[in-house]
Coordinates of C-alpha atoms and ligand atoms in Angstrom, one line a residue:
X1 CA -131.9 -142.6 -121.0
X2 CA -132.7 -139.0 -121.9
X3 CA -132.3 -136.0 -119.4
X4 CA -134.2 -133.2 -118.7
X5 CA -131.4 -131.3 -120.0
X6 CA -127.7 -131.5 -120.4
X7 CA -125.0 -129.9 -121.5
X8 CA -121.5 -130.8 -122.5
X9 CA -118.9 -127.7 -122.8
X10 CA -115.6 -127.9 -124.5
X11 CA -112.8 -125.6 -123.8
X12 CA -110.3 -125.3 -126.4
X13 CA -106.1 -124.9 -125.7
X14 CA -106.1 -121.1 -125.7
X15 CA -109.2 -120.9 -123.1
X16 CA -107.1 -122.8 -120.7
X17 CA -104.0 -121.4 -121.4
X18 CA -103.5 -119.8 -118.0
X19 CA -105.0 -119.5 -114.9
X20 CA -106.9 -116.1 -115.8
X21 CA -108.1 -118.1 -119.1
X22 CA -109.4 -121.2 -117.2
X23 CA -111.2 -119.1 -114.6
X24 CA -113.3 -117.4 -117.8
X25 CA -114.3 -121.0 -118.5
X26 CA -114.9 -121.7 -115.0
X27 CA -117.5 -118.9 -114.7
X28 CA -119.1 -120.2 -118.2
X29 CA -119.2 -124.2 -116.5
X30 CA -120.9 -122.1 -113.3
X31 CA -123.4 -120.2 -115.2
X32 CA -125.3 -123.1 -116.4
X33 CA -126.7 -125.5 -114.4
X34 CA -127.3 -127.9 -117.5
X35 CA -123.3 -128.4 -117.8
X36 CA -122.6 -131.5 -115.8
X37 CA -119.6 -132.5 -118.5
X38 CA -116.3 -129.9 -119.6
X39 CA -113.8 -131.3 -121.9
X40 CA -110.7 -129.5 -122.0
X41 CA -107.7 -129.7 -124.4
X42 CA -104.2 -129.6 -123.3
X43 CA -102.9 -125.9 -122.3
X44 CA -102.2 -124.2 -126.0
X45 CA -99.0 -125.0 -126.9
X46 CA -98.5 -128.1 -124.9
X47 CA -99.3 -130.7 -127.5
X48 CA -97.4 -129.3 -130.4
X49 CA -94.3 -129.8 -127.1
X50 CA -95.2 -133.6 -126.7
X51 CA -95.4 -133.6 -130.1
X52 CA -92.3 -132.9 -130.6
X53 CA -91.0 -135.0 -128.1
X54 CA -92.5 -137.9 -129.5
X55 CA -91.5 -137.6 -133.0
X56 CA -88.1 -135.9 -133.2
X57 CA -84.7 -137.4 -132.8
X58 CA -83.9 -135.0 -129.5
X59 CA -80.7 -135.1 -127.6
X60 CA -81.1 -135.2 -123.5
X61 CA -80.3 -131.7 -123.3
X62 CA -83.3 -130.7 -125.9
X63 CA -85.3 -133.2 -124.1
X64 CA -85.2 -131.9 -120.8
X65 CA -85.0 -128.4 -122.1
X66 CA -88.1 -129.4 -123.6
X67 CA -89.8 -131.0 -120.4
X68 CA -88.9 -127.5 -118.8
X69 CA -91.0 -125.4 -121.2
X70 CA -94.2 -128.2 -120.3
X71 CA -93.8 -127.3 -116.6
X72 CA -93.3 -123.5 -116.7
X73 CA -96.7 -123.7 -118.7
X74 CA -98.2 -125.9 -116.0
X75 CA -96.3 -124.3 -112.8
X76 CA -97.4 -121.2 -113.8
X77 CA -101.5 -122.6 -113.2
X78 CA -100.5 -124.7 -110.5
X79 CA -98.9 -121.7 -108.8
X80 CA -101.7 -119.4 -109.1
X81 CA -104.6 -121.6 -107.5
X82 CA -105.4 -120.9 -103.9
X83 CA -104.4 -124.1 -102.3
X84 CA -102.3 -125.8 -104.9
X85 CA -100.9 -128.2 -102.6
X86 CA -103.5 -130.8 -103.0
X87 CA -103.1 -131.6 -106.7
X88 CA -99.3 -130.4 -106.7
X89 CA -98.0 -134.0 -106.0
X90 CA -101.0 -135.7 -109.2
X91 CA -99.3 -132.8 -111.5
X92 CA -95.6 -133.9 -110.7
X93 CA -96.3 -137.3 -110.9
X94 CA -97.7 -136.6 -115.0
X95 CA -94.9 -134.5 -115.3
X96 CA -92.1 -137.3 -114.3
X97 CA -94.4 -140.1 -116.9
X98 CA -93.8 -137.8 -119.3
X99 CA -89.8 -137.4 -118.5
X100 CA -89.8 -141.3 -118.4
X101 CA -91.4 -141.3 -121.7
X102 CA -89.7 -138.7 -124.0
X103 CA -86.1 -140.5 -122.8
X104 CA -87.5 -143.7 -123.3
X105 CA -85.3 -145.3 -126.0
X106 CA -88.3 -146.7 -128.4
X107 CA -90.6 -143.5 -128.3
X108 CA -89.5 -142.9 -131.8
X109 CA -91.0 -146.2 -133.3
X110 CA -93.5 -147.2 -130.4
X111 CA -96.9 -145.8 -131.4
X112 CA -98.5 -146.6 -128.5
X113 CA -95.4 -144.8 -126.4
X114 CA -96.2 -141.8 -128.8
X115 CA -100.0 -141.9 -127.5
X116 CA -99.2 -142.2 -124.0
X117 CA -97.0 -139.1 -123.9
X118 CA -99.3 -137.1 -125.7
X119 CA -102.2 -138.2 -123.3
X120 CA -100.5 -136.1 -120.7
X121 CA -101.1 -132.4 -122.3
X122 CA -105.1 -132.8 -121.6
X123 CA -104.4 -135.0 -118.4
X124 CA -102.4 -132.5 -116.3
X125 CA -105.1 -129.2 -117.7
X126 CA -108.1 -131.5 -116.6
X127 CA -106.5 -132.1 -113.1
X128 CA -105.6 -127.9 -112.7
X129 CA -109.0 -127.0 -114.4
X130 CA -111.2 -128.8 -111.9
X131 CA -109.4 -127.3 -109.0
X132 CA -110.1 -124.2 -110.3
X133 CA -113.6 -124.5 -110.4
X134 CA -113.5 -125.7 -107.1
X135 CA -112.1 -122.7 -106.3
X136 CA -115.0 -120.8 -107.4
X137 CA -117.4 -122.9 -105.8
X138 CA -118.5 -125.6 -108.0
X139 CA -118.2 -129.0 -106.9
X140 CA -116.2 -130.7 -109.7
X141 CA -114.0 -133.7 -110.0
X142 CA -111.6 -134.9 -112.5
X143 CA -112.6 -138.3 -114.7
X144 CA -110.1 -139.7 -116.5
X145 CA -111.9 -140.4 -120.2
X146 CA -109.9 -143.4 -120.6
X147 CA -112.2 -145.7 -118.3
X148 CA -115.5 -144.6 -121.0
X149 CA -114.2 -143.3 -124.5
X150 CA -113.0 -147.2 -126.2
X151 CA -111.2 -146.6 -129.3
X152 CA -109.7 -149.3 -131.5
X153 CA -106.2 -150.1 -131.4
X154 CA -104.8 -147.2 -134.5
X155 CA -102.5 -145.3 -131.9
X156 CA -102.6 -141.5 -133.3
X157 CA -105.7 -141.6 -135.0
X158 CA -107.7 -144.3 -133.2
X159 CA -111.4 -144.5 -134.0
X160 CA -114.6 -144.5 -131.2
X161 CA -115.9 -147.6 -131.1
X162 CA -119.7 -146.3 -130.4
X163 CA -121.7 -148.5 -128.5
X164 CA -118.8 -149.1 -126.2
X165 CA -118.5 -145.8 -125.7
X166 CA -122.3 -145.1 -124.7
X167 CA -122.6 -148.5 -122.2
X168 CA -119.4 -146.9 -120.8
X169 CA -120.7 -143.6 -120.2
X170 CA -124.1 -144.4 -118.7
X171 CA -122.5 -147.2 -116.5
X172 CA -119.2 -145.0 -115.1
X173 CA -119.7 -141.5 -116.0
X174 CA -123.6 -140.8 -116.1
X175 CA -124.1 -141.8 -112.0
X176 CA -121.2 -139.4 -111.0
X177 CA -122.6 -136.3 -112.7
X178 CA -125.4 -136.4 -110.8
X179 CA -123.9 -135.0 -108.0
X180 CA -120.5 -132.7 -109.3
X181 CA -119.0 -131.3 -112.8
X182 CA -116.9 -133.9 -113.9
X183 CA -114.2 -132.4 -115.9
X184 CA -112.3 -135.2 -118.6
X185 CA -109.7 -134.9 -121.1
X186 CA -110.5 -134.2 -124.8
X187 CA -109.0 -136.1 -127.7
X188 CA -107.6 -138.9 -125.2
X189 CA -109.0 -142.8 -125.4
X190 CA -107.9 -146.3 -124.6
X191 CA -108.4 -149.2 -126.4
X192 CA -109.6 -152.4 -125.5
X193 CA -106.8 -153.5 -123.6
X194 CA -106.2 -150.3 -121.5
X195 CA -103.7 -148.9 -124.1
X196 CA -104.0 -145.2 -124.5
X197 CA -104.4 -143.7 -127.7
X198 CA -105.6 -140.5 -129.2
X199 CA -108.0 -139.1 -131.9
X200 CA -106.0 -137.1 -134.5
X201 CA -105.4 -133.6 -133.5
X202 CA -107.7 -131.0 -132.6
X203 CA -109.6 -134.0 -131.5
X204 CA -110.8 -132.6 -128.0
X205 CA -114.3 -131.0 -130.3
X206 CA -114.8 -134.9 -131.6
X207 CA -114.9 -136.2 -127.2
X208 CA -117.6 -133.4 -126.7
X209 CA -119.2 -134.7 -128.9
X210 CA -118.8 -138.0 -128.9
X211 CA -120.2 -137.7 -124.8
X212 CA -122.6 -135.7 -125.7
X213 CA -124.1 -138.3 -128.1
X214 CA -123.6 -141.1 -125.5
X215 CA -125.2 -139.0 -122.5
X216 CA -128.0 -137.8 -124.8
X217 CA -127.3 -134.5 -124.1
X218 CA -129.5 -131.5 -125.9
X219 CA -126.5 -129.4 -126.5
X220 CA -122.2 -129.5 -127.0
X221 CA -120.6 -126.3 -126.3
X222 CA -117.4 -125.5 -128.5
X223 CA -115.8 -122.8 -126.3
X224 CA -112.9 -121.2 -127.9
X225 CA -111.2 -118.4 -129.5
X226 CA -113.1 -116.8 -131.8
X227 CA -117.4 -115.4 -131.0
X228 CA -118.1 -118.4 -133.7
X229 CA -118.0 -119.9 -137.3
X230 CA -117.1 -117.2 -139.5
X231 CA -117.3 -116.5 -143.2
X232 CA -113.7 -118.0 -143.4
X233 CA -111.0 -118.0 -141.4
X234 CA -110.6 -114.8 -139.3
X235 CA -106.8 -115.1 -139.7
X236 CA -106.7 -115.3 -143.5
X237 CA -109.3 -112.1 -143.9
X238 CA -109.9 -109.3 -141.3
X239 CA -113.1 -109.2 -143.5
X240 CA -114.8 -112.6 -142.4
X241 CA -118.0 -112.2 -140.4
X242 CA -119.1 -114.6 -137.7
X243 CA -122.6 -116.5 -138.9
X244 CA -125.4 -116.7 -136.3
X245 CA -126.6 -120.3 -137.2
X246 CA -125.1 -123.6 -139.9
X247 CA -126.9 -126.4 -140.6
X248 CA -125.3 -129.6 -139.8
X249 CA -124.5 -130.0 -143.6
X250 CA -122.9 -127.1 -143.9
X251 CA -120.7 -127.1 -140.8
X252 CA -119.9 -130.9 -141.5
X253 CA -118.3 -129.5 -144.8
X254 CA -116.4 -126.5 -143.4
X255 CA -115.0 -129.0 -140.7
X256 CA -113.9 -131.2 -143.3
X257 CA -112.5 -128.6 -145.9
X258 CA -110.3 -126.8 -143.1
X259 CA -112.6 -124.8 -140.9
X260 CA -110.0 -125.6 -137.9
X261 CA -112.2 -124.0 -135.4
X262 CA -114.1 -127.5 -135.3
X263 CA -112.6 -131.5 -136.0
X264 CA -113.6 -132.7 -139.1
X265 CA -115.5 -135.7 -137.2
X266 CA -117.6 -133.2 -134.6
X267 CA -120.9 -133.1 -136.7
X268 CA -120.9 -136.9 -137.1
X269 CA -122.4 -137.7 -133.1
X270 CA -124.1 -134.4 -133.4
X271 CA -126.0 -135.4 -136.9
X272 CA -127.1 -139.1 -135.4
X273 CA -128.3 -137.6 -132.4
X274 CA -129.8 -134.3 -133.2
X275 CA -127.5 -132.6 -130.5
X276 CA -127.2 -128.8 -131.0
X277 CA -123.9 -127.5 -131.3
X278 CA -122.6 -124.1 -130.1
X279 CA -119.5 -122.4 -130.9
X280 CA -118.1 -119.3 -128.9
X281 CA -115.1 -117.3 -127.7
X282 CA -114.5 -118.3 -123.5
X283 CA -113.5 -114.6 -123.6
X284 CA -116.2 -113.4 -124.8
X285 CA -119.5 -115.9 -124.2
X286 CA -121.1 -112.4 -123.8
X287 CA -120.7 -111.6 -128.1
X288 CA -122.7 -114.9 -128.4
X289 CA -121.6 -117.3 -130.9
X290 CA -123.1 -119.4 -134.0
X291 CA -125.8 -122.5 -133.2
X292 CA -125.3 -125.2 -135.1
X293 CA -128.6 -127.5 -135.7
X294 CA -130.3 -129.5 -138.3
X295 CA -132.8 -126.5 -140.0
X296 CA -131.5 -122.9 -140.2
X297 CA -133.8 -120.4 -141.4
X298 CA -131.6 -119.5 -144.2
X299 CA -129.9 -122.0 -146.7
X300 CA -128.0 -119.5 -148.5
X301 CA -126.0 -120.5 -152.2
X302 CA -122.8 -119.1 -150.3
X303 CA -121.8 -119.9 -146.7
X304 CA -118.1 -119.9 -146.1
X305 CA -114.7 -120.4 -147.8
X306 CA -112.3 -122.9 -146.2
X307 CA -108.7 -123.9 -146.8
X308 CA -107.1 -127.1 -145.8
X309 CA -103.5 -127.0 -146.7
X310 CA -101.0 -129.6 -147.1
X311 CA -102.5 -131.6 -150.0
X312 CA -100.5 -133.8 -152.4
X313 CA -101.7 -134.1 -155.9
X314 CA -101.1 -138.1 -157.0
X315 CA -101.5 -139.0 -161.2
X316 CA -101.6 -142.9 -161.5
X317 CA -100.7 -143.2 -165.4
X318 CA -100.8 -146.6 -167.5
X319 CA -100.8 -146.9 -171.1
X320 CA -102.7 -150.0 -170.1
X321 CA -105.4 -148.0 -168.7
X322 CA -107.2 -147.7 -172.4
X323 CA -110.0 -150.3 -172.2
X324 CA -108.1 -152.0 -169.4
X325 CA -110.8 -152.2 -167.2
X326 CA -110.0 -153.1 -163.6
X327 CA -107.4 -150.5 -163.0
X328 CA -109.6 -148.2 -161.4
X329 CA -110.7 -150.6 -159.2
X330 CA -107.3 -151.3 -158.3
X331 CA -105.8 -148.0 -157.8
X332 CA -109.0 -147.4 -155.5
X333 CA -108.6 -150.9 -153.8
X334 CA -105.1 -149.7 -152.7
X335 CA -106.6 -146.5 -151.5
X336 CA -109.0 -148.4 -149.2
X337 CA -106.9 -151.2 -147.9
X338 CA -105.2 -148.1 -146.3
X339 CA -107.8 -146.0 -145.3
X340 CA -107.2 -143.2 -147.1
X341 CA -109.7 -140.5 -148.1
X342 CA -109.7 -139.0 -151.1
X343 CA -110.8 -135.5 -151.6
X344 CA -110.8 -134.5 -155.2
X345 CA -110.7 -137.0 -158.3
X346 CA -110.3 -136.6 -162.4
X347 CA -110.1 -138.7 -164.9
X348 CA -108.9 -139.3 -168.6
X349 CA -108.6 -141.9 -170.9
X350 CA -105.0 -142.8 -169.6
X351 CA -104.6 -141.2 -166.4
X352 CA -106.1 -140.5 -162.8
X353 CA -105.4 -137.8 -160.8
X354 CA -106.4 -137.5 -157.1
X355 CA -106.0 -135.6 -153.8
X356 CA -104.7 -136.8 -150.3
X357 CA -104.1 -134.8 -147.2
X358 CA -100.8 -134.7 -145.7
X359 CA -100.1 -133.1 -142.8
X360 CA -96.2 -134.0 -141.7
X361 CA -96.2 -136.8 -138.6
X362 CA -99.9 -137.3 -139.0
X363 CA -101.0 -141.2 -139.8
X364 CA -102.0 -140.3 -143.1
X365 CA -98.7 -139.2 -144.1
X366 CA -97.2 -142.5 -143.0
X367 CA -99.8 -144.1 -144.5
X368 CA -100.1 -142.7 -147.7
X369 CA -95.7 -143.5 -148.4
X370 CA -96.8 -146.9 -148.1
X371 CA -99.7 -146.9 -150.7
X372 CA -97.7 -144.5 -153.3
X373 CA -95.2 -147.5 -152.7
X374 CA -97.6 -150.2 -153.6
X375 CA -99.4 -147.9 -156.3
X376 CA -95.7 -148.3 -158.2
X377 CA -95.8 -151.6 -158.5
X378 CA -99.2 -151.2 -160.7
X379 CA -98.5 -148.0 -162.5
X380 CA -96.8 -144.8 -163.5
X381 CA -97.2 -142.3 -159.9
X382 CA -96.2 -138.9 -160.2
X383 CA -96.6 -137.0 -156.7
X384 CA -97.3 -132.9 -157.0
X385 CA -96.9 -131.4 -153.3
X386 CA -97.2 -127.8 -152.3
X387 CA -101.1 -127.5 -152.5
X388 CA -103.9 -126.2 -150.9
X389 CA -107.7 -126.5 -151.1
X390 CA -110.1 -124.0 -151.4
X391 CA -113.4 -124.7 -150.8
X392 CA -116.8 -123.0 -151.0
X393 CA -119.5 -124.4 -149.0
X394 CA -123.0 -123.9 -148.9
X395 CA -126.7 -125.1 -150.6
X396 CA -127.9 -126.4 -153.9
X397 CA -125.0 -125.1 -155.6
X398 CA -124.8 -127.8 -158.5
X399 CA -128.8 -126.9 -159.5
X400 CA -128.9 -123.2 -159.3
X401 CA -128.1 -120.9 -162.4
X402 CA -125.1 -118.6 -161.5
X403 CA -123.8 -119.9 -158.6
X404 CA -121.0 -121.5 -160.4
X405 CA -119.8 -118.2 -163.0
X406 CA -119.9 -116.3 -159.9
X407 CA -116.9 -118.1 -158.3
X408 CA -115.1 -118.7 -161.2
X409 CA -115.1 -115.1 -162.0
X410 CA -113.5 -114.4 -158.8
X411 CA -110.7 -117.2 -159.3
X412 CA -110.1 -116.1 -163.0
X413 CA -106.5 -115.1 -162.1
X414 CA -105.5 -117.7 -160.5
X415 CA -104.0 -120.9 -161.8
X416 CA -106.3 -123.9 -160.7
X417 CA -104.7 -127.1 -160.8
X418 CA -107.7 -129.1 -160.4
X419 CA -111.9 -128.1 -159.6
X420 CA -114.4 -130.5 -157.7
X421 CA -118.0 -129.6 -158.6
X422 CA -121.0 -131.0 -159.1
X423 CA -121.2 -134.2 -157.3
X424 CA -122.5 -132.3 -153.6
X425 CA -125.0 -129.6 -153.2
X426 CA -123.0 -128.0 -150.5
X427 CA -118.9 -127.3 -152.2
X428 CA -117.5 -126.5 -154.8
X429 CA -113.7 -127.4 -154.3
X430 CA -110.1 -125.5 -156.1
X431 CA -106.9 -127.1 -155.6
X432 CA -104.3 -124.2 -155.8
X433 CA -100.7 -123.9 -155.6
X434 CA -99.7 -123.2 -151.3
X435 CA -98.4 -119.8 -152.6
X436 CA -101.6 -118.4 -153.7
X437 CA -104.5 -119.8 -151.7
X438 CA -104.4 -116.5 -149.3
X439 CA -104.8 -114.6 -152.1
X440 CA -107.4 -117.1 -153.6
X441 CA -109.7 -117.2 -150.3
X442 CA -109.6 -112.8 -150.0
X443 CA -110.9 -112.7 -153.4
X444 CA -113.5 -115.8 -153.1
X445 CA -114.6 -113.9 -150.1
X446 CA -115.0 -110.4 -151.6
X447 CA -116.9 -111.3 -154.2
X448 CA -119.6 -113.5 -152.6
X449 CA -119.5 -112.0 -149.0
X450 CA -118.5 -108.4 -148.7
Ligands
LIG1 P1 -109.2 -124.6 -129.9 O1 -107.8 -124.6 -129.4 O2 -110.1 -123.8 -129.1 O3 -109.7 -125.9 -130.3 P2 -108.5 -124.0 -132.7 O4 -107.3 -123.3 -132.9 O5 -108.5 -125.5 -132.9 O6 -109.1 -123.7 -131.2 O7 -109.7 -123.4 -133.6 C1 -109.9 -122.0 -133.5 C2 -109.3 -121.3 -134.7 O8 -109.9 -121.8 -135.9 C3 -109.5 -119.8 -134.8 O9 -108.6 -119.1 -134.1 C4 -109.4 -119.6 -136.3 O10 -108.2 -119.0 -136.7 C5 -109.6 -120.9 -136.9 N1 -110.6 -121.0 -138.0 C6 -110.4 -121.5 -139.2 N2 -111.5 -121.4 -139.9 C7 -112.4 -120.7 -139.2 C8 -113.8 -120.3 -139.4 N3 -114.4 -120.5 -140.5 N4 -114.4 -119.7 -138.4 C9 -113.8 -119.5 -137.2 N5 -112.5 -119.8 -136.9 C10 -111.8 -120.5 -137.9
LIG2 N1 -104.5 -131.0 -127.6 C1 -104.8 -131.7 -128.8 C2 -104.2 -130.9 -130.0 O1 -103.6 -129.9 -129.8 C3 -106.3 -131.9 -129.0 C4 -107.1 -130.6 -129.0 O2 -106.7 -129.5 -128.6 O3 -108.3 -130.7 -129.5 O4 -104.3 -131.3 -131.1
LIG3 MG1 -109.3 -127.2 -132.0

């Protein structure tokens, strides 16, 4: 079913940090009548809370001192709405499941547990947001995502099941939008059975998206700090310049090599459906903000630099290797059975050397102990941490003369411990040590950008 024209806006953690934040965002959901969906993240800093409530070994006084910091953040919204009696009782009732659940004594080895506690950052800022633009005058209510957005059963980093996800929608969500805002939780699901589990973090871009494509929507608003996608990082480089317009390509790569300011999975609902993507600062959604869509005017050799940090550098080493054929294979089979993604990759005659990403109490991290462990029992593993990767993205850069020597002139200086080129028109990738990929990214972006 297509409409005549629909909108679903995402507001990031900082845009509904407070109450004067969420009433920005409340004028944008106003100003456009196509905006019948808003996402919202937890408040900022309320996931990295739960977070740590779910994964560290706390003792009841941290616990509750912890549980204290959640509700100031939340009080102080609740507090300043005009009537804030009404959702006063929902909001303590959220806050007491999550008491329950951080002194719960299997939160530490329950991944579902660990789901359902971190649910309740986007849970309690969907229930204040919506009575905030109530109190502006839109009629709004609050849907909880988990009765549309089916995930499969990997708590932490579970994955939409699609088709699911679209009966859903147009069955439960599609009639009620008809006649309010319905305003749902980002980067929350539920599996089959009811369970609650989440999408990775930062995963509140991947739901708008992920609606969008199921509503057939025409566009997917990414409201959040910064007027756009920008040249790199703006926090790395006062230098970096916002960029007007991406092709799904090339955003698909900067979300995948780094750029935080979208979820490496965002471009994937937008790409099958042809769903425009916007990007812009809630503060600011006069300075405009980047378009994403599938033809840009300009395909330029250089787009943006990104960094992803955290990557550990893995060299699988058998003397067997020479002519053994079928270790490759193996080593790779390992890699899949655990659904891991590798970024970079060399070879030599004896040796293979390969990248993972490993952010600390992220699946991948757990995941990727147990295939180093089964990687032993076939070979020689040496693990390198402390790295970051450096990526440039943008177009035809494996075909066209120059484009290469230009970027290695600028990383001369540095020490490269391994280079990915050649086998994508849109990157060219640098593994670096941590220490100096600040300094790589400055001069990457000086030479090609400023
Ligand atoms: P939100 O909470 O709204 O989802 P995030 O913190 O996840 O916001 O993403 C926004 C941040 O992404 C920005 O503050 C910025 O520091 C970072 N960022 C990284 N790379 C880029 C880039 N290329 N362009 C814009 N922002 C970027
Ligand atoms: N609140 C979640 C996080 O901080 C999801 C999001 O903000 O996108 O990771
Ligand atoms: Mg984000």
């Amino acid at each position: 079913m297509s409409n005549l024209s629909l909108n679903i806006a995402k507001f990031g953690g900082t845009s509904v940090a407070n109450f004067g934040a969420m009433s920005n965002c409340a004028n944008i959901v106003r100003a456009n009548s196509a905006t019948r969906v808003v996402v919202v993240s937890a408040a900022a800093g309320i996931t990295n809370l739960l977070v740590e409530l779910a994964h560290k070994a706390l003792t009841k006084e941290q616990i509750n001192a912890t549980i204290k910091q959640i509700e100031a953040i939340e009080y102080a919204i609740l507090n300043d709405l005009g009537n804030p009696a009404p959702v006063k009782a929902k909001l303590d009732e959220l806050l007491s499941h999550a008491r329950e659940l951080a002194h719960h004594e299997e939160i530490l080895h329950r991944p579902d547990l660990k789901d359902a506690i971190l649910s309740l950052g986007e849970r309690m800022s969907s229930l204040l947001f919506t009575e905030v633009l109530k109190g502006i005058g839109v009629k709004a209510e609050n849907f909880d995502v988990r009765k549309v957005l089916r995930t499969d059963d990997t708590y932490g980093e579970a994955a939409p099941q699609l088709n699911e996800i679209r009966t859903l929608a147009n069955e439960l969500l599609r009639p009620e939008m008809a006649d309010c805002v319905l305003v749902t939780q980002g980067f929350v699901g539920a599996d089959a059975q009811g369970n609650t589990t989440t999408l990775g973090r930062g995963g509140s871009d991947f739901t708008a998206a992920l609606l969008a494509e199921a509503l057939d929507a025409q566009t997917c608003e990414i409201w959040t700090d910064v007027v756009g996608v920008y040249t790199t990082d703006p926090r790395i480089t006062p230098a970096a310049k916002p960029l007007p317009e991406l092709s799904f390509e090339e955003a698909a790569e900067m979300a995948t090599f780094g750029a935080k300011v979208l979820h490496p999975a965002t471009m994937e609902p937008a790409l099958r459906q042809d769903i425009r993507v916007f990007v812009g600062s809630s503060k600011e959604p006069e300075k405009g903000g980047t378009w994403i869509a599938r033809d840009c005017k300009e395909e330029p050799h250089y787009r943006a630099i990104t960094r992803r940090k955290e990557q550990v550098m893995v060299t699988v080493k058998t003397p067997k290797m020479m002519h053994a054929q079928g270790f490759l294979q193996k080593v790779f089979t390992i890699i899949a059975d655990h659904n891991l993604s590798v970024d970079l990759i060399t070879t030599s005659e004896i040796a293979v050397a390969f990248t993972l990403d490993n952010p600390s109490n992220s699946v991948a991290e757990r995941l990727n102990r147990e295939t180093l462990a089964e990687l032993k029992e076939i070979c020689e593993v040496v693990i390198e941490n402390d790295y970051d990767l450096v990526t440039v993205v943008g177009n035809n850069m494996n075909s066209a003369a120059g484009v290469s020597s230009r970027i290695f002139a600028a990383v001369k200086n540095f020490n490269l411990r391994m280079i990915c080129y050649g086998a994508n028109p849109h990157n060219m990738s640098f593994l670096v040590h941590a220490k100096d990929s600040t300094d790589v990214v400055k001069e990457l972006h000086s030479e090609l950008f400023e």
